[in-house]
Coordinates of C-alpha atoms and ligand atoms in Angstrom, one line a residue:
L1 CA -1.1 -18.6 4.2
E2 CA -0.6 -22.3 5.2
P3 CA 2.2 -24.1 3.2
K4 CA -0.2 -27.0 2.3
E5 CA -2.3 -24.9 0.3
E6 CA -1.2 -25.2 -3.3
F7 CA -1.7 -22.7 -5.9
D8 CA -1.1 -23.9 -9.3
H9 CA -3.5 -21.6 -11.1
S10 CA -2.2 -19.5 -14.0
S11 CA -3.4 -16.0 -12.2
L12 CA -1.2 -13.3 -12.3
A13 CA -0.6 -10.2 -9.8
V14 CA -2.8 -8.0 -12.0
D15 CA -5.6 -10.3 -11.6
V16 CA -5.7 -10.3 -7.7
M17 CA -4.5 -6.8 -7.0
R18 CA -6.8 -3.6 -5.9
P19 CA -8.2 -1.6 -7.1
R20 CA -10.3 -3.4 -9.4
R21 CA -11.6 -1.5 -12.6
S22 CA -14.7 -0.3 -10.7
D23 CA -13.2 0.5 -7.5
P24 CA -12.1 3.9 -6.5
A25 CA -8.1 4.7 -7.3
L26 CA -5.6 3.5 -4.9
A27 CA -5.4 5.8 -1.9
V28 CA -1.5 7.3 -1.9
L29 CA 0.3 9.9 -0.5
T30 CA 2.7 12.0 -2.5
Q31 CA 6.2 12.7 -1.0
E32 CA 5.9 16.2 -0.7
G33 CA 2.7 19.1 -1.4
M34 CA 0.2 17.7 1.0
T35 CA -0.8 19.2 4.2
V36 CA -1.3 17.3 7.7
G37 CA -5.1 18.3 7.1
E38 CA -5.0 16.8 3.5
V39 CA -3.2 13.5 4.9
E40 CA -5.5 13.1 8.0
S41 CA -8.6 13.3 5.8
L42 CA -7.3 10.6 3.4
V43 CA -6.5 8.4 6.0
E44 CA -9.9 9.0 8.1
S45 CA -11.9 8.5 4.7
T46 CA -10.5 5.1 4.3
H47 CA -9.9 1.9 6.4
Y48 CA -6.9 0.9 4.6
S49 CA -3.8 -0.5 7.0
G50 CA -1.2 1.5 4.7
F51 CA -0.8 3.9 2.1
P52 CA 2.0 3.8 -0.8
V53 CA 4.0 7.1 -1.1
V54 CA 4.7 8.0 -4.4
V55 CA 6.9 10.9 -5.8
S56 CA 4.0 12.8 -7.4
Q57 CA 0.1 11.9 -8.7
E58 CA 1.4 12.4 -12.2
S59 CA 4.5 10.1 -12.1
Q60 CA 3.0 7.7 -9.5
R61 CA 6.4 6.5 -8.9
L62 CA 7.0 4.6 -5.8
V63 CA 9.1 5.9 -2.8
G64 CA 7.8 3.7 0.1
F65 CA 4.8 2.6 2.2
V66 CA 3.5 4.0 5.5
L67 CA 1.2 2.1 7.8
R68 CA -2.1 3.8 8.9
R69 CA -1.2 3.4 12.4
D70 CA 2.1 5.1 12.2
L71 CA 0.8 8.0 10.6
L72 CA -2.0 8.3 12.8
I73 CA 0.3 8.0 15.9
S74 CA 3.0 10.5 14.4
I75 CA 0.6 13.2 13.3
D76 CA -0.9 13.2 16.7
N77 CA 2.3 13.4 18.4
A78 CA 3.4 16.1 16.2
R79 CA 0.0 18.3 17.1
K80 CA 0.5 17.7 20.5
R81 CA 4.1 18.3 21.0
Q82 CA 6.1 19.8 17.9
E83 CA 6.0 23.3 18.1
G84 CA 3.5 25.1 15.8
V85 CA 2.4 22.0 13.9
V86 CA -1.2 22.5 12.4
S87 CA -3.5 21.6 9.8
A88 CA -1.9 23.8 7.2
S89 CA 1.7 22.4 7.9
M90 CA 3.1 20.7 4.9
V91 CA 4.1 16.9 5.2
F92 CA 7.1 15.8 3.6
F93 CA 8.7 12.2 3.2
T94 CA 11.6 13.4 1.3
E95 CA 15.1 13.5 2.8
H96 CA 15.2 17.4 3.0
A97 CA 12.3 20.0 3.6
P98 CA 10.7 21.6 0.3
S99 CA 11.4 25.5 0.2
Q100 CA 8.4 27.4 1.6
P101 CA 7.2 30.7 2.1
P102 CA 8.5 32.5 5.3
D103 CA 5.4 32.7 6.9
A104 CA 4.5 29.2 6.4
P105 CA 3.7 27.0 9.7
P106 CA 6.4 24.6 10.7
P107 CA 6.4 21.3 8.3
L108 CA 6.2 17.9 9.5
R109 CA 9.0 15.4 8.3
L110 CA 7.7 11.9 8.2
R111 CA 10.2 10.0 6.4
G112 CA 11.3 8.1 9.7
I113 CA 8.0 6.1 9.5
M114 CA 8.0 5.3 6.1
D115 CA 9.1 1.6 5.0
L116 CA 11.9 2.7 2.2
S117 CA 11.9 -0.5 0.3
P118 CA 8.1 -2.1 0.2
F119 CA 8.0 -5.5 -1.5
T120 CA 6.9 -5.1 -5.1
V121 CA 6.0 -7.3 -7.8
T122 CA 5.1 -6.3 -11.6
D123 CA 1.4 -6.8 -12.8
H124 CA 2.5 -9.8 -14.7
T125 CA 4.1 -12.0 -12.2
P126 CA 2.3 -15.4 -11.7
M127 CA 0.5 -15.4 -8.6
D128 CA 2.1 -18.9 -7.8
I129 CA 5.6 -17.0 -7.5
T130 CA 3.9 -13.9 -5.3
V131 CA 2.0 -16.2 -3.0
D132 CA 5.6 -18.2 -2.4
I133 CA 7.3 -14.7 -1.6
F134 CA 4.5 -13.9 0.9
R135 CA 4.9 -17.0 2.8
K136 CA 8.7 -17.1 2.8
L137 CA 9.1 -13.3 3.7
G138 CA 5.8 -13.2 5.8
L139 CA 4.4 -10.4 4.0
R140 CA 1.0 -8.6 4.8
Q141 CA 0.9 -6.8 1.7
C142 CA 3.1 -6.1 -1.6
L143 CA 2.7 -3.4 -4.2
V144 CA 2.0 -4.0 -7.9
T145 CA 4.0 -2.0 -10.6
H146 CA 4.1 -1.5 -14.3
N147 CA 7.2 0.0 -16.0
G148 CA 8.0 1.7 -12.3
R149 CA 4.5 3.1 -12.2
L150 CA 2.7 2.1 -9.2
L151 CA -0.6 0.0 -10.1
G152 CA -2.0 -1.5 -7.0
I153 CA -1.7 -3.4 -3.8
I154 CA -2.3 -7.0 -2.7
T155 CA -2.7 -8.2 0.8
K156 CA -2.9 -11.5 2.3
K157 CA -6.7 -11.3 2.7
D158 CA -6.9 -10.6 -1.3
I159 CA -4.9 -13.7 -1.9
L160 CA -7.0 -15.5 0.6
K161 CA -10.0 -14.4 -1.3
H162 CA -8.8 -15.1 -4.8
M163 CA -8.0 -18.7 -3.7
A164 CA -11.3 -19.4 -2.4
Q165 CA -13.0 -17.8 -5.6
I166 CA -10.9 -20.3 -7.6
A167 CA -11.9 -23.0 -5.3
N168 CA -15.8 -22.3 -5.7
R169 CA -15.5 -21.5 -9.5
D170 CA -13.4 -24.7 -10.6
P171 CA -15.2 -27.6 -8.2
D172 CA -12.4 -29.9 -9.5
S173 CA -9.7 -27.8 -7.5
I174 CA -11.8 -28.6 -4.2
L175 CA -10.7 -32.3 -4.7
F176 CA -7.4 -31.1 -3.9
N177 CA -8.2 -29.8 -0.5
Ligands
ADP201 P1 -7.0 -6.3 4.3 O1 -6.9 -6.9 2.9 O2 -5.9 -7.1 5.4 O3 -8.3 -5.9 5.0 P2 -6.7 -3.5 4.3 O4 -7.6 -3.0 5.2 O5 -5.3 -2.7 4.4 O6 -5.9 -5.1 4.6 O7 -7.2 -3.6 2.8 C1 -8.5 -3.7 2.7 C2 -8.6 -3.8 0.6 O8 -8.5 -2.6 0.2 C3 -7.7 -5.0 0.2 O9 -8.7 -5.5 -0.7 C4 -6.7 -4.1 -0.3 O10 -6.0 -4.6 -1.5 C5 -7.2 -2.7 -0.6 N1 -6.3 -1.4 -0.1 C6 -5.3 -1.7 0.8 N2 -4.7 -0.3 0.9 C7 -5.3 0.3 -0.2 C8 -4.8 1.6 -0.5 N3 -4.3 2.5 -0.1 N4 -5.9 2.1 -1.8 C9 -6.5 1.4 -2.3 N5 -6.8 0.1 -1.7 C10 -6.2 -0.3 -0.8

């Protein structure tokens, strides 16, 4: 995002974030309750660079953000090296391991690869402010919430696409480029 690109348009974070109404739901991980196999199939069924971690599907309360790359590396390492980690092992991002039946395979703790304070804006945050934060903090993505519930994600590319769309829709704005 070049500093010269002015963003003086009245859009809000909710206008730029994904998923759009017609898109599949946001792909999230829960802080506990998913198996290694379930995490792997979620990651492998998408191409997203990262996944928000939430308390539960019902609450959609944000806990953190994990990069696809870190998830795949950690799971791969755990399967190779960590005694007994298999597809049925439970993954947890919480501080302490959730209680499990005595015959369960060893769980996999992934709290260490999670960004515990991913940047968030609310759905009504004006995009000029969001773009300014992206530039100043050098963000790749930011999460969008409403009343503490996770709603969506905005990547740097989403912002660039949105800027290009505005320029096409509004021929006058091209004059400023
Ligand atoms: P980029 O926008 O740089 O290609 P991604 O590959 O992570 O980055 O995202 C591709 C698209 O999918 C973007 O429009 C983004 O908003 C959206 N997206 C990113 N992560 C998720 C996710 N976990 N669930 C749903 N959509 C996502």
